[in-house]
mmCIF file of C-alpha atoms and ligand atoms in Angstrom:
data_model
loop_
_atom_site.group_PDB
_atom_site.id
_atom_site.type_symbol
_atom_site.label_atom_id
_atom_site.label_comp_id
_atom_site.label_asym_id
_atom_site.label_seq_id
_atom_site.Cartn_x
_atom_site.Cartn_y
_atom_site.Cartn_z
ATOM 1 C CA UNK C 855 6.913 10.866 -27.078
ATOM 2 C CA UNK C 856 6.380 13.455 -24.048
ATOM 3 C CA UNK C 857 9.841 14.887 -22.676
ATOM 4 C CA UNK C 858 9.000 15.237 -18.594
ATOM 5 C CA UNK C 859 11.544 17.453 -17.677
ATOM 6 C CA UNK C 860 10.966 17.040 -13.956
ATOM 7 C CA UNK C 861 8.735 16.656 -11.435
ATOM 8 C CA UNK C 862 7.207 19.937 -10.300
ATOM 9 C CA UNK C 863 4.433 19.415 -7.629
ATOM 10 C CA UNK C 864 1.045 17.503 -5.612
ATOM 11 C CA UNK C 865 -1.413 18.370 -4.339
ATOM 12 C CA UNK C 866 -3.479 16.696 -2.069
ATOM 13 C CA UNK C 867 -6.981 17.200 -0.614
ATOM 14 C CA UNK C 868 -7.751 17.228 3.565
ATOM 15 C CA UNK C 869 -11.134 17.753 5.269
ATOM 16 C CA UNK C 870 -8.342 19.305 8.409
ATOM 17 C CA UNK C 871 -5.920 22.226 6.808
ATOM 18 C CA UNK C 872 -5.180 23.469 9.812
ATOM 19 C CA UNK C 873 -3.370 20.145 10.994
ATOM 20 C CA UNK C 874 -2.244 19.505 8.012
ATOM 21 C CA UNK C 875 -0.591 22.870 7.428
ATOM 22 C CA UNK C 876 1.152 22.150 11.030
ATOM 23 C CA UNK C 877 2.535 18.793 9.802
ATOM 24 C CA UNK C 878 3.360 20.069 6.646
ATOM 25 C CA UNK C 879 5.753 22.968 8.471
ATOM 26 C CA UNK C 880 6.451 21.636 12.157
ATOM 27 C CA UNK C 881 7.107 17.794 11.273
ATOM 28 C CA UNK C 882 8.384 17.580 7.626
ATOM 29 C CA UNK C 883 9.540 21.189 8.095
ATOM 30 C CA UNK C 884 8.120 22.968 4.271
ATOM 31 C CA UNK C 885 8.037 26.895 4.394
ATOM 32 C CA UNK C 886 4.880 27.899 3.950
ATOM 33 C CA UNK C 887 4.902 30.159 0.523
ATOM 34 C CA UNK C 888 1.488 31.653 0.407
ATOM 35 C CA UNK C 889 -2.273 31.207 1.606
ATOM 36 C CA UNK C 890 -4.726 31.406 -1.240
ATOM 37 C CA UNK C 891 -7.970 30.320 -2.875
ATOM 38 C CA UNK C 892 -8.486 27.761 0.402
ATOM 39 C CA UNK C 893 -5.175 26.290 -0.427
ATOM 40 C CA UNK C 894 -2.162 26.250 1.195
ATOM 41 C CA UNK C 895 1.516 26.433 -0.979
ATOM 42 C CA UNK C 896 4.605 25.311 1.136
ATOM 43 C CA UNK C 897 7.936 25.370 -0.812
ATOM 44 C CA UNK C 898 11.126 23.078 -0.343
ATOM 45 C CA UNK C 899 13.231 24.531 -2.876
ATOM 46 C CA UNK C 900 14.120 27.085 -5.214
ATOM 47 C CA UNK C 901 10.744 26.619 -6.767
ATOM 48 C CA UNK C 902 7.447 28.703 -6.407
ATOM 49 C CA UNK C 903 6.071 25.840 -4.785
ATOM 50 C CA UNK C 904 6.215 21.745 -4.297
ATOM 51 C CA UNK C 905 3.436 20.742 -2.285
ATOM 52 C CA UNK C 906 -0.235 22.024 -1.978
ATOM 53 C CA UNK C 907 -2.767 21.656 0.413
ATOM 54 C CA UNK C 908 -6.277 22.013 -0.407
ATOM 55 C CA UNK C 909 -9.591 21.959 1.507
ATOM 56 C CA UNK C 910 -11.039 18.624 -0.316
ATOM 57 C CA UNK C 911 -11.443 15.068 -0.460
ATOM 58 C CA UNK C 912 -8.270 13.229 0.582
ATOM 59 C CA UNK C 913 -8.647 11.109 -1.872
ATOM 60 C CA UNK C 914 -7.815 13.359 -4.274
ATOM 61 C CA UNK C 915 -3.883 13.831 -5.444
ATOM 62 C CA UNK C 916 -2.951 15.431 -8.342
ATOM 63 C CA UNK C 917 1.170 15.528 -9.500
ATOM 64 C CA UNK C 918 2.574 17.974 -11.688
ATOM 65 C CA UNK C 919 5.393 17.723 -14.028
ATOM 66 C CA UNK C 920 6.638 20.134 -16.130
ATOM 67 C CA UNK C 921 7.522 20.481 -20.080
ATOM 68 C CA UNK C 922 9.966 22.454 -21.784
ATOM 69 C CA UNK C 923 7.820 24.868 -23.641
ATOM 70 C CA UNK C 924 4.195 26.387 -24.950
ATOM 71 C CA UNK C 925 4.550 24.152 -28.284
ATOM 72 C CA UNK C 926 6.146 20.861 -26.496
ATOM 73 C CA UNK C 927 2.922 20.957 -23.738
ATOM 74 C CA UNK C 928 0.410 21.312 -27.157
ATOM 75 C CA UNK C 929 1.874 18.513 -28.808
ATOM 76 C CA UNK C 930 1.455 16.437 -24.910
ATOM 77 C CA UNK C 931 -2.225 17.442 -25.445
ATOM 78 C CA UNK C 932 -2.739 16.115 -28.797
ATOM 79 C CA UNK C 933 -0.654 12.618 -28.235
ATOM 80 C CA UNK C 934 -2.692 12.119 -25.126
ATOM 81 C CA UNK C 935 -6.016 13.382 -26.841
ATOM 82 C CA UNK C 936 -4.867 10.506 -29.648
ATOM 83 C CA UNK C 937 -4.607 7.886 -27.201
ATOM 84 C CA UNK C 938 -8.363 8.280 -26.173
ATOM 85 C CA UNK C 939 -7.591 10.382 -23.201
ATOM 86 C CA UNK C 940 -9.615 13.376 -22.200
ATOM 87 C CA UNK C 941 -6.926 16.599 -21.770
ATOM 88 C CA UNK C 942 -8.367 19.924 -20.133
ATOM 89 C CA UNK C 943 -6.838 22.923 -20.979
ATOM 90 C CA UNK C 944 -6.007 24.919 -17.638
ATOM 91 C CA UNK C 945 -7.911 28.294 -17.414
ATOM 92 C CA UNK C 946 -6.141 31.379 -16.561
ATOM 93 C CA UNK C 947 -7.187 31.060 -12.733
ATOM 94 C CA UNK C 948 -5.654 27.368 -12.604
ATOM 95 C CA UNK C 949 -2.457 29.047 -14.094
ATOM 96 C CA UNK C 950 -2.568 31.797 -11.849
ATOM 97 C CA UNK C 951 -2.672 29.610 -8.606
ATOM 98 C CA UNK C 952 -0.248 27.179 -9.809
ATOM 99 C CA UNK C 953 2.136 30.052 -11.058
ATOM 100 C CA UNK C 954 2.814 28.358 -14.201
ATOM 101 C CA UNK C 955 2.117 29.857 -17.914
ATOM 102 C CA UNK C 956 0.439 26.756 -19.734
ATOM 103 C CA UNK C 957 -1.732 23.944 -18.359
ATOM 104 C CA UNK C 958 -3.293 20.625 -19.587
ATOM 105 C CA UNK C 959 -4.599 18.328 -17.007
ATOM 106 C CA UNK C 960 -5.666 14.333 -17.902
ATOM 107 C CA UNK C 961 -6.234 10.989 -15.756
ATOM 108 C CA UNK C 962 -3.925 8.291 -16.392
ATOM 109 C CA UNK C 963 -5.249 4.456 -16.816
ATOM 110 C CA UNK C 964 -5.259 3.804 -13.357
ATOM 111 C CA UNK C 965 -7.115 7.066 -12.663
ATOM 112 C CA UNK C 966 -4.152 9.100 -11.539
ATOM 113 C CA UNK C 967 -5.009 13.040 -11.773
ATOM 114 C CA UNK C 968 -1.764 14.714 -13.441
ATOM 115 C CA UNK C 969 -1.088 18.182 -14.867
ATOM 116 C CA UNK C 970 1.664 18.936 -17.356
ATOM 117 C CA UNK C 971 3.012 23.171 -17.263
ATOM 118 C CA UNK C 972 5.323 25.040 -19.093
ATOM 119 C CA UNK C 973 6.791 27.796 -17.349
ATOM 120 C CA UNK C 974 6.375 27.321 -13.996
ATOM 121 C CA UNK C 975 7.872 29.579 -11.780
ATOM 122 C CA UNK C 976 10.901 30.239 -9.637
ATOM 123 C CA UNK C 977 10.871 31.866 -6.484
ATOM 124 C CA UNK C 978 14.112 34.725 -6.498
ATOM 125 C CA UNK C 979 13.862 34.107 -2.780
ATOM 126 C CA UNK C 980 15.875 31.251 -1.115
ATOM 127 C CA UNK C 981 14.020 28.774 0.408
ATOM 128 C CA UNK C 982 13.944 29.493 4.448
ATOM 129 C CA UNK C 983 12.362 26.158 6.142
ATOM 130 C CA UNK C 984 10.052 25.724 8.971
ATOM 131 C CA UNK C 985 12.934 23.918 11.009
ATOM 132 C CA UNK C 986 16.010 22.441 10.243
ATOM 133 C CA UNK C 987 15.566 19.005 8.587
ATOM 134 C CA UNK C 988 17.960 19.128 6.018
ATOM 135 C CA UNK C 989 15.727 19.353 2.952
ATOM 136 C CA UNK C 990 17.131 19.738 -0.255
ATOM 137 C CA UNK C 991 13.777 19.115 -2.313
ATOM 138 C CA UNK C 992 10.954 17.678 -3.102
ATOM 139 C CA UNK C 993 11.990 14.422 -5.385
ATOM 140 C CA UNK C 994 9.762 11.872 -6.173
ATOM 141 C CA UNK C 995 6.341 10.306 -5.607
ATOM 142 C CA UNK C 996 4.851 6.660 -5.327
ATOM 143 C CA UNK C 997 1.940 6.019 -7.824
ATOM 144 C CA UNK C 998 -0.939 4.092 -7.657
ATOM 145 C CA UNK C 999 -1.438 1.648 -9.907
ATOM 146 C CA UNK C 1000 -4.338 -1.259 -10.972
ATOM 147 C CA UNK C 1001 -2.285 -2.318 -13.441
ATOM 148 C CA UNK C 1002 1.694 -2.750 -13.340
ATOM 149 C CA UNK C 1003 2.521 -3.681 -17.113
ATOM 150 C CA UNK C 1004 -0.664 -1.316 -18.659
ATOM 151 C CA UNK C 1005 0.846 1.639 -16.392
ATOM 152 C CA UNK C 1006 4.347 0.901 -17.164
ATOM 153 C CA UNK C 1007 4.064 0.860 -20.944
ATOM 154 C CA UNK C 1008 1.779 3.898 -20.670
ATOM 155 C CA UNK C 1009 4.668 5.644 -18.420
ATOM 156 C CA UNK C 1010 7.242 5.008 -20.171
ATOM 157 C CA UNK C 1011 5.788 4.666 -24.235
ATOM 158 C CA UNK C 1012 3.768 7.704 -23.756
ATOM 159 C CA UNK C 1013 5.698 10.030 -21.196
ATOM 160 C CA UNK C 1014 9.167 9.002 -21.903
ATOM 161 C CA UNK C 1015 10.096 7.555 -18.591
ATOM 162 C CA UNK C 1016 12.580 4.614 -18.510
ATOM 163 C CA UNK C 1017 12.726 1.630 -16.035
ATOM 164 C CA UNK C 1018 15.766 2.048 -13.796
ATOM 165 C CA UNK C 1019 14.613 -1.473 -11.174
ATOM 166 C CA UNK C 1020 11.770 -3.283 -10.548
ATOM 167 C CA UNK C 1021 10.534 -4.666 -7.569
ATOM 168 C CA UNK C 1022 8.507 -7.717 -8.425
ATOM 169 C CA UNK C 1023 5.467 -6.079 -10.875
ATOM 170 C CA UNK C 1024 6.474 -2.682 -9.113
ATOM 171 C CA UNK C 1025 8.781 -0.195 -11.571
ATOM 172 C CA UNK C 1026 10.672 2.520 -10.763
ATOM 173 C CA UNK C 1027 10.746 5.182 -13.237
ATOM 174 C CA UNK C 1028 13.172 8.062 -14.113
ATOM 175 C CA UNK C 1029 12.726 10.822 -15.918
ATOM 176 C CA UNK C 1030 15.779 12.941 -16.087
ATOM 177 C CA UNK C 1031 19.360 11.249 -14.056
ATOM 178 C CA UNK C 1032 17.865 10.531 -10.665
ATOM 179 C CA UNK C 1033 17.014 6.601 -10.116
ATOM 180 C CA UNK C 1034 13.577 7.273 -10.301
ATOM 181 C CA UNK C 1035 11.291 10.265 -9.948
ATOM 182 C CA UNK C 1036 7.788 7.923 -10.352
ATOM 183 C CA UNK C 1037 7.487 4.751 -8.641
ATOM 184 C CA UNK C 1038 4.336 2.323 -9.308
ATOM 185 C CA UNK C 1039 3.211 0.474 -7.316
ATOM 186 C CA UNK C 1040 0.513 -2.338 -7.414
ATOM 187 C CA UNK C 1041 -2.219 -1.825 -5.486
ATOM 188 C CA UNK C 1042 -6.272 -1.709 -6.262
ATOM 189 C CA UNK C 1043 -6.853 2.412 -5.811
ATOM 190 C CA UNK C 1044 -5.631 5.291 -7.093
ATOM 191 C CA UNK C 1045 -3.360 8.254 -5.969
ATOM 192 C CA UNK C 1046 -0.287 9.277 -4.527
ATOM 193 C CA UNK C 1047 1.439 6.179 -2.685
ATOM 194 C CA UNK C 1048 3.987 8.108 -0.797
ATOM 195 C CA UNK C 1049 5.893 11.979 -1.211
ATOM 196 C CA UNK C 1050 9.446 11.980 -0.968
ATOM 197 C CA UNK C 1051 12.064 15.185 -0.283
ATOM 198 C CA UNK C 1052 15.145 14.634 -0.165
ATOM 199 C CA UNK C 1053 17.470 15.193 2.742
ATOM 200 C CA UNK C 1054 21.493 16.809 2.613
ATOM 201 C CA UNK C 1055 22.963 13.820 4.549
ATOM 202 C CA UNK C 1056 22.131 10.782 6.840
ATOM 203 C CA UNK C 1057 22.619 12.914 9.694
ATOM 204 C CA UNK C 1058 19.450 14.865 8.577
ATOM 205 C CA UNK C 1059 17.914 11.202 8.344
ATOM 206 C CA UNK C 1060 18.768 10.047 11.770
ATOM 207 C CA UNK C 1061 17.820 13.553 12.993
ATOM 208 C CA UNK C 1062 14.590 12.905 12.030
ATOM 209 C CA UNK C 1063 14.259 9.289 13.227
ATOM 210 C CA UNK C 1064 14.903 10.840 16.668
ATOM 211 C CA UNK C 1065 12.703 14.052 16.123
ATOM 212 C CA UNK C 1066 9.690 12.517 14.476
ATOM 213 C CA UNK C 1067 9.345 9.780 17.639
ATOM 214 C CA UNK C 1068 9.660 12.229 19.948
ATOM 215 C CA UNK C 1069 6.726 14.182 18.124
ATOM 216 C CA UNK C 1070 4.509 10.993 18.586
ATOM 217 C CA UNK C 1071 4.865 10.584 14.184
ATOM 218 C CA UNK C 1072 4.282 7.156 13.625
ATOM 219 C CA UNK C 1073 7.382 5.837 11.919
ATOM 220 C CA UNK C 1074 6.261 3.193 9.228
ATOM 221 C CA UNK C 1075 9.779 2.017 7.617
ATOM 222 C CA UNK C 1076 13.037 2.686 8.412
ATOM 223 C CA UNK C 1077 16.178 4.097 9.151
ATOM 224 C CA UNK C 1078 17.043 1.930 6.191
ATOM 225 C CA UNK C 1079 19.125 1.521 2.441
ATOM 226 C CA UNK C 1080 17.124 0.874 -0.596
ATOM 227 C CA UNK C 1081 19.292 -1.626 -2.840
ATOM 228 C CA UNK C 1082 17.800 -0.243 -5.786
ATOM 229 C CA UNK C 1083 18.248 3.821 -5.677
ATOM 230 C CA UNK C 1084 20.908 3.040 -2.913
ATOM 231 C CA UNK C 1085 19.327 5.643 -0.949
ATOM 232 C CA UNK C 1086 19.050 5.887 2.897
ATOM 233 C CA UNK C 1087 15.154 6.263 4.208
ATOM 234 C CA UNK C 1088 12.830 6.757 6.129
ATOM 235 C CA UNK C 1089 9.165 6.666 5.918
ATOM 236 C CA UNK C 1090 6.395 8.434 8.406
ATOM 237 C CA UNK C 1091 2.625 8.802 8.147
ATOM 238 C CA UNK C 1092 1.120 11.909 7.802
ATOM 239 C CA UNK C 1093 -2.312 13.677 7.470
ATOM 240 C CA UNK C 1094 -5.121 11.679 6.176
ATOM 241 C CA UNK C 1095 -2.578 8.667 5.971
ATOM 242 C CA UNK C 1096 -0.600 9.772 3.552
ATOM 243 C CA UNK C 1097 3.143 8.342 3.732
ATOM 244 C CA UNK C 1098 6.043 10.681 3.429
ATOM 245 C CA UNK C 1099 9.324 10.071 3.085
ATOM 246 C CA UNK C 1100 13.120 11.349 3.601
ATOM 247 C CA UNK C 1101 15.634 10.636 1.528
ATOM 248 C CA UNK C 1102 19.196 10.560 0.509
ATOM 249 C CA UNK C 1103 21.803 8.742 -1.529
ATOM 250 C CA UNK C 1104 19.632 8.458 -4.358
ATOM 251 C CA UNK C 1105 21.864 6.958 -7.204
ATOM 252 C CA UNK C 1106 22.179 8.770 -10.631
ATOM 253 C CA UNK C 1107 22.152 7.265 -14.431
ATOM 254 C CA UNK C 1108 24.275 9.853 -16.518
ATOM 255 C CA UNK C 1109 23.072 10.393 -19.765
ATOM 256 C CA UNK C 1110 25.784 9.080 -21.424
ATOM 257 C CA UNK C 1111 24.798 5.119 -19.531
ATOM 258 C CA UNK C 1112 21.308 5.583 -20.825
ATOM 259 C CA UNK C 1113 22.000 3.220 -23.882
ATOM 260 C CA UNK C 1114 23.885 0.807 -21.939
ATOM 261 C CA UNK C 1115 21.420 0.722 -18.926
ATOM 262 C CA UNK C 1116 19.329 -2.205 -17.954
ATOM 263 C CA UNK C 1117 16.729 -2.091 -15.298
ATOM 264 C CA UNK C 1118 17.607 -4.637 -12.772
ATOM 265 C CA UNK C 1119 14.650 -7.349 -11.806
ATOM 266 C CA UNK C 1120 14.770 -7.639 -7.529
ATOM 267 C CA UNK C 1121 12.221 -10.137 -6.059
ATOM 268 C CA UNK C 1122 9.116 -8.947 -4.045
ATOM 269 C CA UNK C 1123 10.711 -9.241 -0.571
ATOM 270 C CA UNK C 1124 11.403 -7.179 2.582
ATOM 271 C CA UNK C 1125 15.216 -7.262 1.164
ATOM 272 C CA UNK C 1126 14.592 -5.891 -2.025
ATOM 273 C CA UNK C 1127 13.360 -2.931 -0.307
ATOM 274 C CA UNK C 1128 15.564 -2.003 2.418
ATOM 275 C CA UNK C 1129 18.782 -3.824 2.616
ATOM 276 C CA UNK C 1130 19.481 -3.645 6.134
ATOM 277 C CA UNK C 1131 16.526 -5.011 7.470
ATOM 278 C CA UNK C 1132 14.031 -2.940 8.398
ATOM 279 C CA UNK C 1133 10.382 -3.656 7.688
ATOM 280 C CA UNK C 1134 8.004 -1.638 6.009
ATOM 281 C CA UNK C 1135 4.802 -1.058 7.694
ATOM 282 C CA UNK C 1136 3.255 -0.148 4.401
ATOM 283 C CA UNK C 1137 0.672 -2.179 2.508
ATOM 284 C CA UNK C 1138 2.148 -1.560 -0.871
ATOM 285 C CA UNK C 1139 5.868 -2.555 0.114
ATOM 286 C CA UNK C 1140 4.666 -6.028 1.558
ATOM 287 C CA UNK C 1141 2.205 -7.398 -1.169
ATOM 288 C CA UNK C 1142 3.662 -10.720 -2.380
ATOM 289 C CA UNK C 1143 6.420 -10.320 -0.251
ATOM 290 C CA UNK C 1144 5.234 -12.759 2.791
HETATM 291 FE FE1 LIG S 1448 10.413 6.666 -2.189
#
């Protein structure tokens, strides 16, 4: 089995860098690390970097998660080479832009881009946002998926994740304590479904409710609770449609519940998603749920 210690980065393609690079640092509020190569590196934590934007197709995401060592990330290689899969081996320039020492790259069922690293690196500097919207880091990410129980086995028999909920076919995956750091969702593409940070408090929530309207961001779910993470949300549409979201609250499974732990089964309905009754604007949150 693959051990994903976290989740590390995306990247995502845009034909327009330039306003995506101002919604990445004036509306979700990333510092901007470094311009390189084309692409643009904006940070939200202690890390080197969290999200990436690159001159390209916006169709094409990529998420990164990281292993625990050289040996751990060749072993990922040959497991996922044994399951028919094709693995690339990063070359020293993908290493060098992504800061990281080791690199294999591979497309999961669905036809979801993904890089493992090993090593990837810290910043010594603290992070030092674009404004003031409370970000603590980047968290989690919604996955396409053309296949809920093929994507879920894959997820969780060959990269170790576990089920914390599901809503209807859609599963929400952990990979360390947090409720869940991958969350698949049904659809018929592929790619990242939404980007989540998390935020220090509801205040920085509500701030942004207020903020992001002003701005003219269209708002497409929330202020509202997830019953399932027990988190407090909000989702907005950015560049080239992509849906980002704030978050905070999210509820933790300590190691030592892991045994005892059973995902819970919620029905594909508005409720199941936000528990005080907002609606999501978002086509993956309201299939089946009519
Ligand atoms: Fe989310």
């Amino acid at each position: 089995m693959i051990d994903l210690l976290d989740i590390r980065y995306v990247r995502l393609g845009t034909r327009d860098l330039g306003a995506a690079d101002r919604f990445a640092r004036e509306v979700i509020g990333l510092e901007l690390a470094r311009v390189e190569g084309g692409a643009h590196y904006y940070r939200s934590d202690d890390r080197d970097h969290t999200l990436v934007y690159f001159e390209g197709d916006p169709h094409d995401h990529t998420v990164g998660f990281e292993l625990r060592d050289a040996a751990t990330l060749d072993a990922a290689a040959a497991q996922l080479s044994n399951r028919g899969l094709a693995v690339a081996q990063g070359s020293a320039d993908v290493h060098e832009q992504r800061r990281v020492a080791g690199l294999i790259g591979f497309t999961d069922l669905t036809g979801n881009r993904i890089e493992l690293v090993e090593r990837p690196q810290h910043s010594g500097r603290r992070h030092f946002p674009s404004r003031d919207a409370g970000i603590t880091g980047f968290s989690h990410i919604g996955l396409c998926s053309t296949d809920s129980a093929r994507d879920e086995a894959f997820w969780c028999g060959v990269l170790g994740a576990r089920v914390s909920d599901r809503i209807g076919d859609a599963a929400l995956l952990r990979i360390d304590p947090v409720h869940h750091k991958i969350a698949l969702f049904p659809t018929t593409r592929a790619g990242v479904q939404h980007v989540n940070h998390q935020v220090a408090s509801i205040d920085d929530v509500m701030r942004a409710w207020y903020l992001l309207r002003d701005k003219g961001v269209r708002i497409v779910f929330g202020p509202g609770r997830h019953p399932t993470s027990g988190a407090v949300f909000l989702y907005f549409e950015g560049p080239d449609g992509m849906v980002f979201e704030y978050s905070t609250g999210v509820r933790t499974i300590a190691p030592e519940q892991e045994a005892s732990y059973l995902p819970r089964q919620f029905p594909a309905v508005p409720s199941s998603f936000c528990m005080w009754g907002s609606l999501p604007d978002i086509p993956e949150f309201k299939k089946d749920s009519a």
